[in-house]
PDB file of C-alpha atoms in Angstrom:
ATOM      1  CA  UNK A   1    -175.005-105.805-100.631  1.00 50.00           C
ATOM      2  CA  UNK A   2    -173.838-106.559-104.151  1.00 50.00           C
ATOM      3  CA  UNK A   3    -170.723-108.035-103.076  1.00 48.00           C
ATOM      4  CA  UNK A   4    -172.212-110.462-100.589  1.00 46.00           C
ATOM      5  CA  UNK A   5    -174.829-111.575-103.305  1.00 43.00           C
ATOM      6  CA  UNK A   6    -171.859-112.169-105.857  1.00 37.00           C
ATOM      7  CA  UNK A   7    -170.027-114.112-102.924  1.00 44.00           C
ATOM      8  CA  UNK A   8    -173.107-116.199-102.308  1.00 42.00           C
ATOM      9  CA  UNK A   9    -173.463-117.075-106.063  1.00 38.00           C
ATOM     10  CA  UNK A  10    -169.932-117.933-106.456  1.00 40.00           C
ATOM     11  CA  UNK A  11    -170.011-120.118-103.405  1.00 39.00           C
ATOM     12  CA  UNK A  12    -173.116-122.052-104.733  1.00 37.00           C
ATOM     13  CA  UNK A  13    -171.481-122.231-108.031  1.00 36.00           C
ATOM     14  CA  UNK A  14    -168.402-123.773-106.437  1.00 36.00           C
ATOM     15  CA  UNK A  15    -170.516-126.438-104.509  1.00 34.00           C
ATOM     16  CA  UNK A  16    -172.489-127.235-107.587  1.00 35.00           C
ATOM     17  CA  UNK A  17    -169.234-127.587-109.712  1.00 36.00           C
ATOM     18  CA  UNK A  18    -167.721-129.838-107.154  1.00 38.00           C
ATOM     19  CA  UNK A  19    -170.605-132.116-106.944  1.00 39.00           C
ATOM     20  CA  UNK A  20    -170.422-135.392-105.030  1.00 40.00           C
ATOM     21  CA  UNK A  21    -166.681-135.721-105.300  1.00 38.00           C
ATOM     22  CA  UNK A  22    -165.934-132.455-103.650  1.00 38.00           C
ATOM     23  CA  UNK A  23    -168.684-133.095-101.040  1.00 37.00           C
ATOM     24  CA  UNK A  24    -167.059-136.412-100.146  1.00 40.00           C
ATOM     25  CA  UNK A  25    -163.652-135.060 -99.670  1.00 40.00           C
ATOM     26  CA  UNK A  26    -165.009-132.138 -97.496  1.00 41.00           C
ATOM     27  CA  UNK A  27    -166.830-134.644 -95.370  1.00 42.00           C
ATOM     28  CA  UNK A  28    -163.785-136.623 -94.664  1.00 43.00           C
ATOM     29  CA  UNK A  29    -164.683-139.419 -97.382  1.00 49.00           C
ATOM     30  CA  UNK A  30    -162.297-140.553 -99.926  1.00 50.00           C
ATOM     31  CA  UNK A  31    -159.929-138.342-101.473  1.00 51.00           C
ATOM     32  CA  UNK A  32    -160.845-136.805-104.690  1.00 54.00           C
ATOM     33  CA  UNK A  33    -158.203-138.591-106.638  1.00 68.00           C
ATOM     34  CA  UNK A  34    -159.138-142.003-105.067  1.00 85.00           C
ATOM     35  CA  UNK A  35    -160.628-144.317-107.499  1.00 91.00           C
ATOM     36  CA  UNK A  36    -164.156-145.319-106.969  1.00 92.00           C
ATOM     37  CA  UNK A  37    -164.733-147.660-109.983  1.00 94.00           C
ATOM     38  CA  UNK A  38    -162.878-150.796-111.155  1.00 95.00           C
ATOM     39  CA  UNK A  39    -163.121-152.417-114.565  1.00 95.00           C
ATOM     40  CA  UNK A  40    -161.683-155.789-114.762  1.00 95.00           C
ATOM     41  CA  UNK A  41    -160.555-157.903-117.855  1.00 94.00           C
ATOM     42  CA  UNK A  42    -159.528-161.457-117.219  1.00 93.00           C
ATOM     43  CA  UNK A  43    -156.680-162.535-119.478  1.00 91.00           C
ATOM     44  CA  UNK A  44    -157.558-166.021-120.071  1.00 87.00           C
ATOM     45  CA  UNK A  45    -161.177-165.542-121.139  1.00 90.00           C
ATOM     46  CA  UNK A  46    -161.505-161.823-121.991  1.00 90.00           C
ATOM     47  CA  UNK A  47    -164.466-161.631-119.717  1.00 92.00           C
ATOM     48  CA  UNK A  48    -165.092-158.188-118.026  1.00 93.00           C
ATOM     49  CA  UNK A  49    -166.726-156.878-115.099  1.00 93.00           C
ATOM     50  CA  UNK A  50    -167.026-153.623-113.214  1.00 93.00           C
ATOM     51  CA  UNK A  51    -167.739-152.615-109.553  1.00 94.00           C
ATOM     52  CA  UNK A  52    -168.153-149.363-107.712  1.00 94.00           C
ATOM     53  CA  UNK A  53    -166.678-148.377-104.467  1.00 94.00           C
ATOM     54  CA  UNK A  54    -168.888-150.275-101.696  1.00 93.00           C
ATOM     55  CA  UNK A  55    -169.486-153.247-103.707  1.00 95.00           C
ATOM     56  CA  UNK A  56    -167.900-156.541-102.471  1.00 91.00           C
ATOM     57  CA  UNK A  57    -165.984-156.907-105.674  1.00 91.00           C
ATOM     58  CA  UNK A  58    -164.468-153.613-105.686  1.00 95.00           C
ATOM     59  CA  UNK A  59    -163.571-153.944-102.034  1.00 94.00           C
ATOM     60  CA  UNK A  60    -161.749-157.464-102.686  1.00 92.00           C
ATOM     61  CA  UNK A  61    -159.800-155.801-105.563  1.00 94.00           C
ATOM     62  CA  UNK A  62    -158.826-152.813-103.581  1.00 95.00           C
ATOM     63  CA  UNK A  63    -157.554-155.117-100.655  1.00 95.00           C
ATOM     64  CA  UNK A  64    -155.645-157.141-103.017  1.00 96.00           C
ATOM     65  CA  UNK A  65    -154.223-154.551-105.417  1.00 96.00           C
ATOM     66  CA  UNK A  66    -153.896-151.409-103.270  1.00 94.00           C
ATOM     67  CA  UNK A  67    -154.724-148.671-105.990  1.00 93.00           C
ATOM     68  CA  UNK A  68    -153.497-145.835-104.053  1.00 91.00           C
ATOM     69  CA  UNK A  69    -149.920-147.322-103.290  1.00 92.00           C
ATOM     70  CA  UNK A  70    -147.285-145.394-105.124  1.00 91.00           C
ATOM     71  CA  UNK A  71    -144.037-147.186-104.045  1.00 92.00           C
ATOM     72  CA  UNK A  72    -142.113-149.961-106.117  1.00 94.00           C
ATOM     73  CA  UNK A  73    -140.296-153.206-105.237  1.00 94.00           C
ATOM     74  CA  UNK A  74    -137.511-154.944-107.083  1.00 92.00           C
ATOM     75  CA  UNK A  75    -138.633-157.764-109.150  1.00 90.00           C
ATOM     76  CA  UNK A  76    -136.522-160.644-110.935  1.00 88.00           C
ATOM     77  CA  UNK A  77    -134.437-159.369-113.676  1.00 87.00           C
ATOM     78  CA  UNK A  78    -136.043-161.507-116.306  1.00 88.00           C
ATOM     79  CA  UNK A  79    -139.507-159.621-115.535  1.00 88.00           C
ATOM     80  CA  UNK A  80    -137.963-156.268-116.407  1.00 81.00           C
ATOM     81  CA  UNK A  81    -137.054-157.960-119.857  1.00 83.00           C
ATOM     82  CA  UNK A  82    -140.585-159.140-120.423  1.00 81.00           C
ATOM     83  CA  UNK A  83    -140.129-162.695-119.365  1.00 89.00           C
ATOM     84  CA  UNK A  84    -142.442-162.759-116.556  1.00 92.00           C
ATOM     85  CA  UNK A  85    -145.543-164.898-115.655  1.00 93.00           C
ATOM     86  CA  UNK A  86    -148.522-164.380-117.659  1.00 94.00           C
ATOM     87  CA  UNK A  87    -151.159-161.750-116.590  1.00 94.00           C
ATOM     88  CA  UNK A  88    -154.235-163.036-114.663  1.00 94.00           C
ATOM     89  CA  UNK A  89    -156.232-160.038-114.968  1.00 95.00           C
ATOM     90  CA  UNK A  90    -156.042-156.259-115.591  1.00 96.00           C
ATOM     91  CA  UNK A  91    -157.745-153.621-113.636  1.00 96.00           C
ATOM     92  CA  UNK A  92    -158.411-150.159-114.839  1.00 96.00           C
ATOM     93  CA  UNK A  93    -159.190-147.851-111.798  1.00 96.00           C
ATOM     94  CA  UNK A  94    -161.401-144.885-112.536  1.00 92.00           C
ATOM     95  CA  UNK A  95    -162.851-141.807-110.937  1.00 89.00           C
ATOM     96  CA  UNK A  96    -166.315-140.989-111.498  1.00 87.00           C
ATOM     97  CA  UNK A  97    -167.989-137.479-111.344  1.00 82.00           C
ATOM     98  CA  UNK A  98    -165.230-135.621-113.391  1.00 81.00           C
ATOM     99  CA  UNK A  99    -165.375-133.562-116.441  1.00 77.00           C
ATOM    100  CA  UNK A 100    -167.952-131.339-117.864  1.00 71.00           C
ATOM    101  CA  UNK A 101    -167.775-127.892-119.611  1.00 70.00           C
ATOM    102  CA  UNK A 102    -165.612-126.861-121.079  1.00 69.00           C
ATOM    103  CA  UNK A 103    -163.364-130.090-121.394  1.00 64.00           C
ATOM    104  CA  UNK A 104    -166.505-132.106-122.799  1.00 66.00           C
ATOM    105  CA  UNK A 105    -169.966-131.383-124.018  1.00 68.00           C
ATOM    106  CA  UNK A 106    -171.424-133.025-121.088  1.00 67.00           C
ATOM    107  CA  UNK A 107    -172.708-131.538-117.579  1.00 70.00           C
ATOM    108  CA  UNK A 108    -170.140-131.638-114.887  1.00 74.00           C
ATOM    109  CA  UNK A 109    -169.900-134.874-112.986  1.00 72.00           C
ATOM    110  CA  UNK A 110    -170.921-137.320-115.736  1.00 74.00           C
ATOM    111  CA  UNK A 111    -167.590-138.360-117.046  1.00 81.00           C
ATOM    112  CA  UNK A 112    -165.110-141.003-115.704  1.00 84.00           C
ATOM    113  CA  UNK A 113    -161.285-140.465-115.475  1.00 85.00           C
ATOM    114  CA  UNK A 114    -159.227-143.664-115.887  1.00 88.00           C
ATOM    115  CA  UNK A 115    -156.561-143.095-113.235  1.00 88.00           C
ATOM    116  CA  UNK A 116    -154.322-146.273-113.203  1.00 94.00           C
ATOM    117  CA  UNK A 117    -153.898-149.654-114.547  1.00 96.00           C
ATOM    118  CA  UNK A 118    -152.938-152.622-112.557  1.00 97.00           C
ATOM    119  CA  UNK A 119    -152.074-155.999-113.636  1.00 96.00           C
ATOM    120  CA  UNK A 120    -152.091-159.185-111.594  1.00 96.00           C
ATOM    121  CA  UNK A 121    -149.279-161.953-111.654  1.00 94.00           C
ATOM    122  CA  UNK A 122    -148.527-164.965-109.826  1.00 93.00           C
ATOM    123  CA  UNK A 123    -144.852-165.884-109.399  1.00 93.00           C
ATOM    124  CA  UNK A 124    -143.683-169.472-109.664  1.00 91.00           C
ATOM    125  CA  UNK A 125    -143.288-169.562-105.961  1.00 91.00           C
ATOM    126  CA  UNK A 126    -146.958-168.575-105.462  1.00 92.00           C
ATOM    127  CA  UNK A 127    -146.317-164.916-104.647  1.00 93.00           C
ATOM    128  CA  UNK A 128    -149.009-162.678-105.868  1.00 96.00           C
ATOM    129  CA  UNK A 129    -147.474-159.589-107.560  1.00 96.00           C
ATOM    130  CA  UNK A 130    -149.003-156.419-108.966  1.00 96.00           C
ATOM    131  CA  UNK A 131    -147.619-154.309-112.049  1.00 95.00           C
ATOM    132  CA  UNK A 132    -148.991-150.690-111.835  1.00 95.00           C
ATOM    133  CA  UNK A 133    -149.012-148.055-114.414  1.00 93.00           C
ATOM    134  CA  UNK A 134    -149.905-144.967-112.447  1.00 92.00           C
ATOM    135  CA  UNK A 135    -150.689-142.879-115.631  1.00 89.00           C
ATOM    136  CA  UNK A 136    -152.029-145.237-118.233  1.00 89.00           C
ATOM    137  CA  UNK A 137    -153.070-142.310-120.556  1.00 86.00           C
ATOM    138  CA  UNK A 138    -149.322-141.210-120.798  1.00 87.00           C
ATOM    139  CA  UNK A 139    -146.779-143.013-122.988  1.00 88.00           C
ATOM    140  CA  UNK A 140    -143.942-143.207-120.440  1.00 87.00           C
ATOM    141  CA  UNK A 141    -141.936-146.019-118.674  1.00 84.00           C
ATOM    142  CA  UNK A 142    -143.297-145.426-115.177  1.00 89.00           C
ATOM    143  CA  UNK A 143    -143.908-148.828-114.116  1.00 91.00           C
ATOM    144  CA  UNK A 144    -144.104-149.801-110.562  1.00 94.00           C
ATOM    145  CA  UNK A 145    -144.285-153.360-108.816  1.00 94.00           C
ATOM    146  CA  UNK A 146    -145.329-154.589-105.331  1.00 96.00           C
ATOM    147  CA  UNK A 147    -146.360-157.780-103.778  1.00 96.00           C
ATOM    148  CA  UNK A 148    -150.060-158.152-103.080  1.00 96.00           C
ATOM    149  CA  UNK A 149    -151.125-159.328 -99.693  1.00 96.00           C
ATOM    150  CA  UNK A 150    -151.118-163.306 -99.718  1.00 95.00           C
ATOM    151  CA  UNK A 151    -154.071-163.524 -97.276  1.00 95.00           C
ATOM    152  CA  UNK A 152    -156.134-161.454 -99.671  1.00 95.00           C
ATOM    153  CA  UNK A 153    -155.163-163.654-102.618  1.00 95.00           C
ATOM    154  CA  UNK A 154    -155.817-166.991-100.725  1.00 94.00           C
ATOM    155  CA  UNK A 155    -159.352-165.793 -99.665  1.00 93.00           C
ATOM    156  CA  UNK A 156    -160.279-164.569-103.182  1.00 92.00           C
ATOM    157  CA  UNK A 157    -158.954-167.860-104.647  1.00 91.00           C
ATOM    158  CA  UNK A 158    -161.070-170.097-102.023  1.00 93.00           C
ATOM    159  CA  UNK A 159    -164.032-168.077-103.149  1.00 89.00           C
ATOM    160  CA  UNK A 160    -163.366-168.819-106.790  1.00 87.00           C
ATOM    161  CA  UNK A 161    -162.449-165.267-107.926  1.00 83.00           C
ATOM    162  CA  UNK A 162    -159.699-166.320-110.048  1.00 77.00           C
ATOM    163  CA  UNK A 163    -161.411-169.465-111.529  1.00 71.00           C
ATOM    164  CA  UNK A 164    -161.905-169.527-115.307  1.00 53.00           C
ATOM    165  CA  UNK A 165    -162.071-165.693-115.324  1.00 54.00           C
ATOM    166  CA  UNK A 166    -165.029-165.647-112.975  1.00 53.00           C
ATOM    167  CA  UNK A 167    -166.121-163.197-110.324  1.00 50.00           C
ATOM    168  CA  UNK A 168    -166.248-165.998-107.887  1.00 48.00           C
ATOM    169  CA  UNK A 169    -169.169-167.124-105.749  1.00 41.00           C
ATOM    170  CA  UNK A 170    -171.141-164.346-104.323  1.00 42.00           C
ATOM    171  CA  UNK A 171    -172.310-166.708-101.577  1.00 40.00           C
ATOM    172  CA  UNK A 172    -175.712-167.977-100.794  1.00 37.00           C
ATOM    173  CA  UNK A 173    -175.824-165.988 -97.481  1.00 40.00           C
ATOM    174  CA  UNK A 174    -176.291-162.672 -99.214  1.00 39.00           C
ATOM    175  CA  UNK A 175    -175.478-159.727 -97.079  1.00 40.00           C
ATOM    176  CA  UNK A 176    -173.335-161.616 -94.580  1.00 39.00           C
ATOM    177  CA  UNK A 177    -170.784-162.514 -97.525  1.00 43.00           C
ATOM    178  CA  UNK A 178    -170.147-158.781 -97.984  1.00 44.00           C
ATOM    179  CA  UNK A 179    -169.788-158.066 -94.204  1.00 42.00           C
ATOM    180  CA  UNK A 180    -167.184-161.014 -94.023  1.00 40.00           C
ATOM    181  CA  UNK A 181    -165.050-159.390 -96.597  1.00 40.00           C
ATOM    182  CA  UNK A 182    -165.169-155.995 -94.975  1.00 43.00           C
ATOM    183  CA  UNK A 183    -164.237-157.459 -91.660  1.00 41.00           C
ATOM    184  CA  UNK A 184    -161.532-159.536 -93.093  1.00 42.00           C
ATOM    185  CA  UNK A 185    -160.134-156.521 -94.762  1.00 42.00           C
ATOM    186  CA  UNK A 186    -160.248-154.416 -91.491  1.00 40.00           C
ATOM    187  CA  UNK A 187    -158.603-157.032 -89.547  1.00 40.00           C
ATOM    188  CA  UNK A 188    -155.619-157.248 -91.665  1.00 41.00           C
ATOM    189  CA  UNK A 189    -155.096-153.575 -91.953  1.00 43.00           C
TER     190      UNK A 189
END
C-alpha cells in the first residue's frame, strides 16, 4: 500500500515538474527542444519584436528561417572571411517553460532558454540566406548556413516585413490574414 502511494506521489510530481512542455510532447505536440518564442532585432533600426508559437509573426519566421534545421550549405569563400552582405535581422529562438529549482530561485516553468540564433542575409543575386549558431551560449565556431525558401521571403517582402525594420502590415482582414499565412506554409511543405 505504501509503495503504491509513493509511486502515485512520484508520478504526480513528474507531471507537475514537466508542466506544459512535457504535456505537449506527450500529446504529440511540438518536441520539448523546439523553440516556441522568437525575439527579433532588425539591424538597420535596432527595433525589436517578439512572437510566440501560433502567432503569425512567429509562423512566418519559422517558415523562412527553419529554426530546427541542423544541416549546413557551402557559402562563398568571402563570406567565411567576414566579407558578406549585411545582416538584415537577427532572431533569438527560445523555449519557454524551463528552469526552476534548483537551477534558479523561480518555480519550474517560468524561465526561457535561448536555444539558437539565426541571422538573415540577402545575397547580391537576391538569394535569401540564414546563418545559424545552434548554441549561442557557447563560445565556439559551430556556424551553419542554409538558403531560405525564396517564396517565403517574397511573401514577407510583399507584406512589408523587411521594410524599415518593421513587422509588416498585419492586414485589414484580421483573422483571414493569419489563415492565409498558415495555408501558404502548409502548401509549400
